[in-house]
Amino acid sequence: MIGFATRRLIQAMIVMLVVALLAFTMFRFVGDPINQMVGIETSIEEREALRDRLGLNDPIPIQFLRFITNAAQFDFGTSYQFRQPVSELFAKRIPATLELSFTSALFALVVGIPMGIYAGLNRESPISKLFLSVSLVGISLPTFFIGILLIFLFSVTLQWLPSFGRGETVQIGSWWTTGFLTVSGIKALILPSITLGLYQMTLIMRLIRAEMLEVIRTDYIKFARARGLPDRLVNFRHALKNTLVPVITITGLQLGAIIAFATITETVFQWPGMGLMFLQAVQNVDIPIMSAYLLLTAFLFVAINFIVDILYFYIDPRLRVGRP
Amino acid sequence: MNKKTLLLTALLAAGTGSAAHAETFKFAFQGSLNFLDPYSLNETFTLSSLGNAYEGLTRRGSDLSIEPALAERWEIIEPNRWRFYLRKDVKFHNGNDFTAEDVAFSVERVRSEGSDLTTRVPGDAKVEIVDDHTVDFVLTGPNPILHYEWDTFYIMDKEWTTENDAVKVTSASDTTPNYASLNANGTGPFKIVSHEAGVKTVYEKHDGWWDETKHNIDTVEFTPIASDATRVAALLSGELDMVYPIPVQDIKRINDNAGTVALTGPELRTIFLGMDQMRDELLYSDVKGKNPFKDEKVRKAFYQAIDAEAIKQKVMRDLATPSAIMISPFLFSKASEFERYPYDPDNAKKLLEEAGYADGFSVGMDCPNDRYVNDEAICQAVAAMLARVGVKVDLNAQPKAKYFAKVLASGGFDTSFYLLGWTPGSLDSWNVMSNLMNCRNEAGEGSPFNLGGFCDEKVDELTGQVLVEIDPEKRDGLIAEAYKISHDNAYYIPLHQQGLAWGVADDIELVQRADNQFKFRFINKN
């Protein structure tokens, strides 16, 4: 077990290093940060002095080493545009992203599971077919388009829901701000969560439907029915329970994806989370924010994969190599 | 009851009426206000926002004319000595008095290392405090435009800044923002009550403001909204009272929507094309061994091959004013004397033939795609128009971050043909001449933004004269001469002044200034 975990840990660290190297080299090619940091009339000498102070004139290996050593200590430097430590900026933005991600994951589960069950049990009904066609839309339309569509329907035409921002937020503790406790905060959550969760919802629905269809054909369900157990019991106790295993795995992994790729939804709805900050950083060549975001995202995925690997090790005896 | 008391009662009634009915004004801009230190970044939106809380010795009115602000009046008592008489009984938002000490302190701070506005006050100018409310600026030579940029040189409170340990300007290389970067204490009509960079900034009316209040707004809420579609939607849905800028293609929709109007007007920025006239061989061209842009005929051929009117109508949807000189006509009294060379592709072809390029040639063109209004589309139109006279343009349009890194001095002026826009920060021609029209060397000393590097000694000489000439009539004559040289030689191809487009709820009155600054003191909500 310890050997397995160590091997996995070393692999994870190599992945992180590669990502760091990629992040670092990639962002050298985004453009010149200096022009975004000073006004256009700033003199060439001042620009050069600034470049020196920021260490942009140092050899690339030295810059990379500095970046890695600092990042290992959770110091991602100072944002060029905000002139504040990146770690502090992220800490301020994380609540917004997490609240949005969890709400959209919840939406995907709460809507996706019943739809999937229904479509699995009633294959031929027209409603199931409608669900399937709607879900096709959810998969094929780009996120920003869905977002804009929702904004124009619910904000501009019907004027029910806000088109941007988090609404009023309440401070909890020293740094967490929440939108769950105000009416405007909850209203502001609806459209972005649907936009972000639509794809996951579709995924979950289709997964459950397929699993349901599979399970219903198995012998133990047939026997259960033959024994005269009521439909409700067969469908939910026996069938659904067995379909949920892969759903839970997928949901866990997808949550990472939701958090990491909320960028587009956040930009469309001006949701003040990490993704929005990342996209603005790209426009302004704010290298410290960009590399920190990429590293954090990579870390999230590496960590989730690591945990999943360890869990599988416990769940699946076949993985325990050397113990026949 | 006599007339006077009647008026007073009416005023009182109006006063209490508006107090009972607190007005909040909400607006969005595409970029964000990143910090509150007024000397950290020389950028229009930052200075425009902070100008609601801070004030300079002068300010600009709705027509951009210079008005007294913290200085009641000023005079040139000796050619090199300017005297400013400061307004009395002005208080900062924290209650401190505004005095000559604050002016001297602000001059020191704005010129200190880390400030991005060091050019606001000449480095060799001395400040002498005459008394609490009189300050002298002693210069080393005459300078008729000393105070032209002072509407955005905001005066800070010496006591507050020192107490809070914020004397050093938060510069681009600093690792922690200082107090002044996160808090503001000005003398202006609004105070900043909360600020979260990139998320929201809230202003409240400053009741102790020295000037007569003409607006009826109590609170202003600013949110940055980067996405064009979302910004427009937020206006259409009535969540915001004003958004800017709006894409030109949405103007009609905003006007057609009940309750919103698009406010359009000219901006000061001049969009123009430049050509490499310095290198002996162009970096991006199939012409080898010589540089076609060194030939005046080629430059004129390019000029006449481009239909500025068509760009205005088709690309800019009429939100542009074709231009013959490198500065907005608002900013130069003799602008009407200039006229564009007519669009004439036949003559352009003839000129190219005379220059020895009967079959045309190819040239690479650099263009930003997220900096100016429809910048990439303009470049595409230019490329198509030049194709008609046989010039093949390889367009390289890229984000501003990459574009500027390539074409400016830091990238070694790596361009052959480019599009650029320029607004003189001082709203004066000398800025245009010294930044865009003088000779430069390879390091960019001289005119750093003369990317094509053309060099005309007469223009350099005129620039020197314009700097010290006090007589306005004579000065404008010198400026006109410089523009005429540029025009005659087609050193630049000016295209147009791009327009401003703001979206406003129709119960709002406000002033759209041509410098794209937005001042809350002009807002009225009906």
PDB file of C-alpha atoms in Angstrom, chain A residues 28-33 35-42 44-48 50-51 53-54 78-85 88-89 92-93 148 151-152 155-156 159 161-165 167-168 267-270 272 276 280 282-285, chain B residues 32 34-35 40-42 113 115-116 118-119 149 170-177 182 196-199 223-227 229-230 233-234 236-240 253 400-402 404-405 408-410 422-425 431 435 443-445 448-449:
ATOM      1  CA  ARG A  28       6.267  34.006 -21.974  1.00  0.00           C
ATOM      2  CA  PHE A  29       4.568  34.079 -25.364  1.00  0.00           C
ATOM      3  CA  VAL A  30       1.340  35.801 -24.438  1.00  0.00           C
ATOM      4  CA  GLY A  31       2.768  39.253 -24.923  1.00  0.00           C
ATOM      5  CA  ASP A  32       4.604  41.973 -23.114  1.00  0.00           C
ATOM      6  CA  PRO A  33       3.205  42.604 -19.633  1.00  0.00           C
ATOM      7  CA  ASN A  35       2.588  47.710 -21.735  1.00  0.00           C
ATOM      8  CA  GLN A  36      -0.408  46.715 -19.648  1.00  0.00           C
ATOM      9  CA  MET A  37       1.201  47.968 -16.468  1.00  0.00           C
ATOM     10  CA  VAL A  38       2.046  51.511 -17.440  1.00  0.00           C
ATOM     11  CA  GLY A  39       0.418  54.251 -19.462  1.00  0.00           C
ATOM     12  CA  ILE A  40       1.408  54.636 -23.093  1.00  0.00           C
ATOM     13  CA  GLU A  41       3.446  57.762 -22.437  1.00  0.00           C
ATOM     14  CA  THR A  42       5.771  56.121 -19.907  1.00  0.00           C
ATOM     15  CA  ILE A  44      11.454  53.697 -22.453  1.00  0.00           C
ATOM     16  CA  GLU A  45      13.966  54.008 -19.604  1.00  0.00           C
ATOM     17  CA  GLU A  46      11.207  53.645 -17.029  1.00  0.00           C
ATOM     18  CA  ARG A  47       9.842  50.605 -18.834  1.00  0.00           C
ATOM     19  CA  GLU A  48      13.281  49.031 -18.868  1.00  0.00           C
ATOM     20  CA  LEU A  50      10.452  48.154 -14.399  1.00  0.00           C
ATOM     21  CA  ARG A  51      11.375  45.100 -16.438  1.00  0.00           C
ATOM     22  CA  ARG A  53      12.777  45.158 -11.044  1.00  0.00           C
ATOM     23  CA  LEU A  54      10.281  42.477 -12.015  1.00  0.00           C
ATOM     24  CA  THR A  78       2.074  39.789  -7.149  1.00  0.00           C
ATOM     25  CA  SER A  79      -0.566  40.436  -9.762  1.00  0.00           C
ATOM     26  CA  TYR A  80       0.673  42.917 -12.349  1.00  0.00           C
ATOM     27  CA  GLN A  81      -2.691  44.565 -12.806  1.00  0.00           C
ATOM     28  CA  PHE A  82      -4.037  44.626  -9.238  1.00  0.00           C
ATOM     29  CA  ARG A  83      -0.660  44.949  -7.512  1.00  0.00           C
ATOM     30  CA  GLN A  84      -1.817  42.609  -4.765  1.00  0.00           C
ATOM     31  CA  PRO A  85      -0.503  39.155  -3.840  1.00  0.00           C
ATOM     32  CA  GLU A  88      -4.865  36.907  -1.518  1.00  0.00           C
ATOM     33  CA  LEU A  89      -6.746  37.666  -4.720  1.00  0.00           C
ATOM     34  CA  LYS A  92     -11.156  36.476  -2.216  1.00  0.00           C
ATOM     35  CA  ARG A  93     -12.464  34.936  -5.426  1.00  0.00           C
ATOM     36  CA  ILE A 148     -26.405  34.704 -23.590  1.00  0.00           C
ATOM     37  CA  ILE A 151     -29.787  36.286 -20.302  1.00  0.00           C
ATOM     38  CA  PHE A 152     -31.873  37.506 -23.196  1.00  0.00           C
ATOM     39  CA  SER A 155     -33.134  39.152 -17.919  1.00  0.00           C
ATOM     40  CA  VAL A 156     -33.888  41.300 -20.935  1.00  0.00           C
ATOM     41  CA  GLN A 159     -36.775  40.779 -16.468  1.00  0.00           C
ATOM     42  CA  LEU A 161     -33.387  37.455 -13.047  1.00  0.00           C
ATOM     43  CA  PRO A 162     -30.213  39.549 -13.012  1.00  0.00           C
ATOM     44  CA  SER A 163     -27.847  39.277 -15.968  1.00  0.00           C
ATOM     45  CA  PHE A 164     -24.575  39.799 -14.145  1.00  0.00           C
ATOM     46  CA  GLY A 165     -22.812  39.692 -10.794  1.00  0.00           C
ATOM     47  CA  GLY A 167     -26.139  40.198  -6.079  1.00  0.00           C
ATOM     48  CA  GLU A 168     -25.770  41.122  -2.431  1.00  0.00           C
ATOM     49  CA  THR A 267     -17.170  35.731 -17.993  1.00  0.00           C
ATOM     50  CA  VAL A 268     -20.621  35.730 -19.566  1.00  0.00           C
ATOM     51  CA  PHE A 269     -22.289  36.532 -16.241  1.00  0.00           C
ATOM     52  CA  GLN A 270     -19.493  38.719 -14.864  1.00  0.00           C
ATOM     53  CA  PRO A 272     -16.558  37.534  -9.713  1.00  0.00           C
ATOM     54  CA  LEU A 276     -13.241  35.520 -14.630  1.00  0.00           C
ATOM     55  CA  GLN A 280      -9.007  39.028 -17.599  1.00  0.00           C
ATOM     56  CA  VAL A 282      -4.929  36.592 -20.092  1.00  0.00           C
ATOM     57  CA  GLN A 283      -6.061  39.802 -21.758  1.00  0.00           C
ATOM     58  CA  ASN A 284      -3.758  41.873 -19.600  1.00  0.00           C
ATOM     59  CA  VAL A 285      -0.787  39.496 -19.647  1.00  0.00           C
TER      60      VAL A 285
ATOM     61  CA  SER B  32     -11.950  47.543 -14.126  1.00  0.00           C
ATOM     62  CA  ASN B  34      -7.659  48.162 -10.215  1.00  0.00           C
ATOM     63  CA  PHE B  35      -6.402  50.478  -7.517  1.00  0.00           C
ATOM     64  CA  SER B  40      -0.109  54.431 -10.176  1.00  0.00           C
ATOM     65  CA  LEU B  41      -1.368  54.280 -13.740  1.00  0.00           C
ATOM     66  CA  ASN B  42      -1.678  56.869 -16.471  1.00  0.00           C
ATOM     67  CA  GLU B 113       9.960  56.896  -8.469  1.00  0.00           C
ATOM     68  CA  SER B 115       4.722  57.117 -10.292  1.00  0.00           C
ATOM     69  CA  ASP B 116       3.332  56.616 -13.782  1.00  0.00           C
ATOM     70  CA  THR B 118       5.876  61.832 -13.634  1.00  0.00           C
ATOM     71  CA  THR B 119       5.385  63.899 -16.801  1.00  0.00           C
ATOM     72  CA  GLU B 149      -2.648  67.971 -17.883  1.00  0.00           C
ATOM     73  CA  THR B 170       2.386  51.778  -5.332  1.00  0.00           C
ATOM     74  CA  SER B 171       4.270  51.032  -8.510  1.00  0.00           C
ATOM     75  CA  ALA B 172       3.914  48.193 -10.945  1.00  0.00           C
ATOM     76  CA  SER B 173       6.737  46.251  -9.301  1.00  0.00           C
ATOM     77  CA  ASP B 174       5.531  46.585  -5.712  1.00  0.00           C
ATOM     78  CA  THR B 175       4.494  43.435  -3.925  1.00  0.00           C
ATOM     79  CA  THR B 176       1.978  44.916  -1.541  1.00  0.00           C
ATOM     80  CA  PRO B 177      -0.456  47.725  -2.185  1.00  0.00           C
ATOM     81  CA  LEU B 182      -6.981  50.631  -1.374  1.00  0.00           C
ATOM     82  CA  GLU B 196     -13.146  45.673  -4.437  1.00  0.00           C
ATOM     83  CA  ALA B 197     -10.862  45.661  -7.457  1.00  0.00           C
ATOM     84  CA  GLY B 198     -12.439  43.978 -10.444  1.00  0.00           C
ATOM     85  CA  VAL B 199     -15.764  43.475  -8.661  1.00  0.00           C
ATOM     86  CA  THR B 223     -19.284  47.208 -11.837  1.00  0.00           C
ATOM     87  CA  PRO B 224     -16.832  46.147 -14.505  1.00  0.00           C
ATOM     88  CA  ILE B 225     -18.499  43.965 -17.161  1.00  0.00           C
ATOM     89  CA  ALA B 226     -16.007  42.623 -19.663  1.00  0.00           C
ATOM     90  CA  SER B 227     -18.385  40.815 -22.012  1.00  0.00           C
ATOM     91  CA  ALA B 229     -23.199  41.129 -24.815  1.00  0.00           C
ATOM     92  CA  THR B 230     -23.669  41.016 -21.047  1.00  0.00           C
ATOM     93  CA  ALA B 233     -28.082  43.068 -21.767  1.00  0.00           C
ATOM     94  CA  ALA B 234     -27.650  44.598 -18.326  1.00  0.00           C
ATOM     95  CA  LEU B 236     -31.567  46.638 -21.782  1.00  0.00           C
ATOM     96  CA  SER B 237     -32.940  44.784 -18.773  1.00  0.00           C
ATOM     97  CA  GLY B 238     -32.918  47.966 -16.723  1.00  0.00           C
ATOM     98  CA  GLU B 239     -30.454  46.695 -14.137  1.00  0.00           C
ATOM     99  CA  LEU B 240     -28.006  49.468 -14.989  1.00  0.00           C
ATOM    100  CA  ARG B 253     -30.963  47.896 -30.847  1.00  0.00           C
ATOM    101  CA  LYS B 400      -2.892  44.309 -28.029  1.00  0.00           C
ATOM    102  CA  ALA B 401      -0.576  42.591 -25.578  1.00  0.00           C
ATOM    103  CA  LYS B 402       1.256  40.913 -28.430  1.00  0.00           C
ATOM    104  CA  PHE B 404       2.440  46.389 -28.737  1.00  0.00           C
ATOM    105  CA  ALA B 405       5.211  44.034 -27.648  1.00  0.00           C
ATOM    106  CA  LEU B 408       6.970  49.396 -29.849  1.00  0.00           C
ATOM    107  CA  ALA B 409      10.565  50.089 -28.878  1.00  0.00           C
ATOM    108  CA  SER B 410      10.713  47.023 -26.604  1.00  0.00           C
ATOM    109  CA  TRP B 422      -3.302  58.335 -30.432  1.00  0.00           C
ATOM    110  CA  THR B 423      -4.947  60.731 -28.006  1.00  0.00           C
ATOM    111  CA  PRO B 424      -2.664  63.451 -26.713  1.00  0.00           C
ATOM    112  CA  GLY B 425      -2.850  63.257 -22.922  1.00  0.00           C
ATOM    113  CA  ASN B 431       2.257  65.964 -27.339  1.00  0.00           C
ATOM    114  CA  ASN B 435       5.623  61.533 -29.418  1.00  0.00           C
ATOM    115  CA  ALA B 443      16.397  52.565 -29.092  1.00  0.00           C
ATOM    116  CA  GLY B 444      13.397  54.866 -29.426  1.00  0.00           C
ATOM    117  CA  GLU B 445      15.039  58.019 -28.090  1.00  0.00           C
ATOM    118  CA  PRO B 448       9.288  56.774 -29.129  1.00  0.00           C
ATOM    119  CA  PHE B 449       5.981  56.222 -30.909  1.00  0.00           C
TER     120      PHE B 449
END
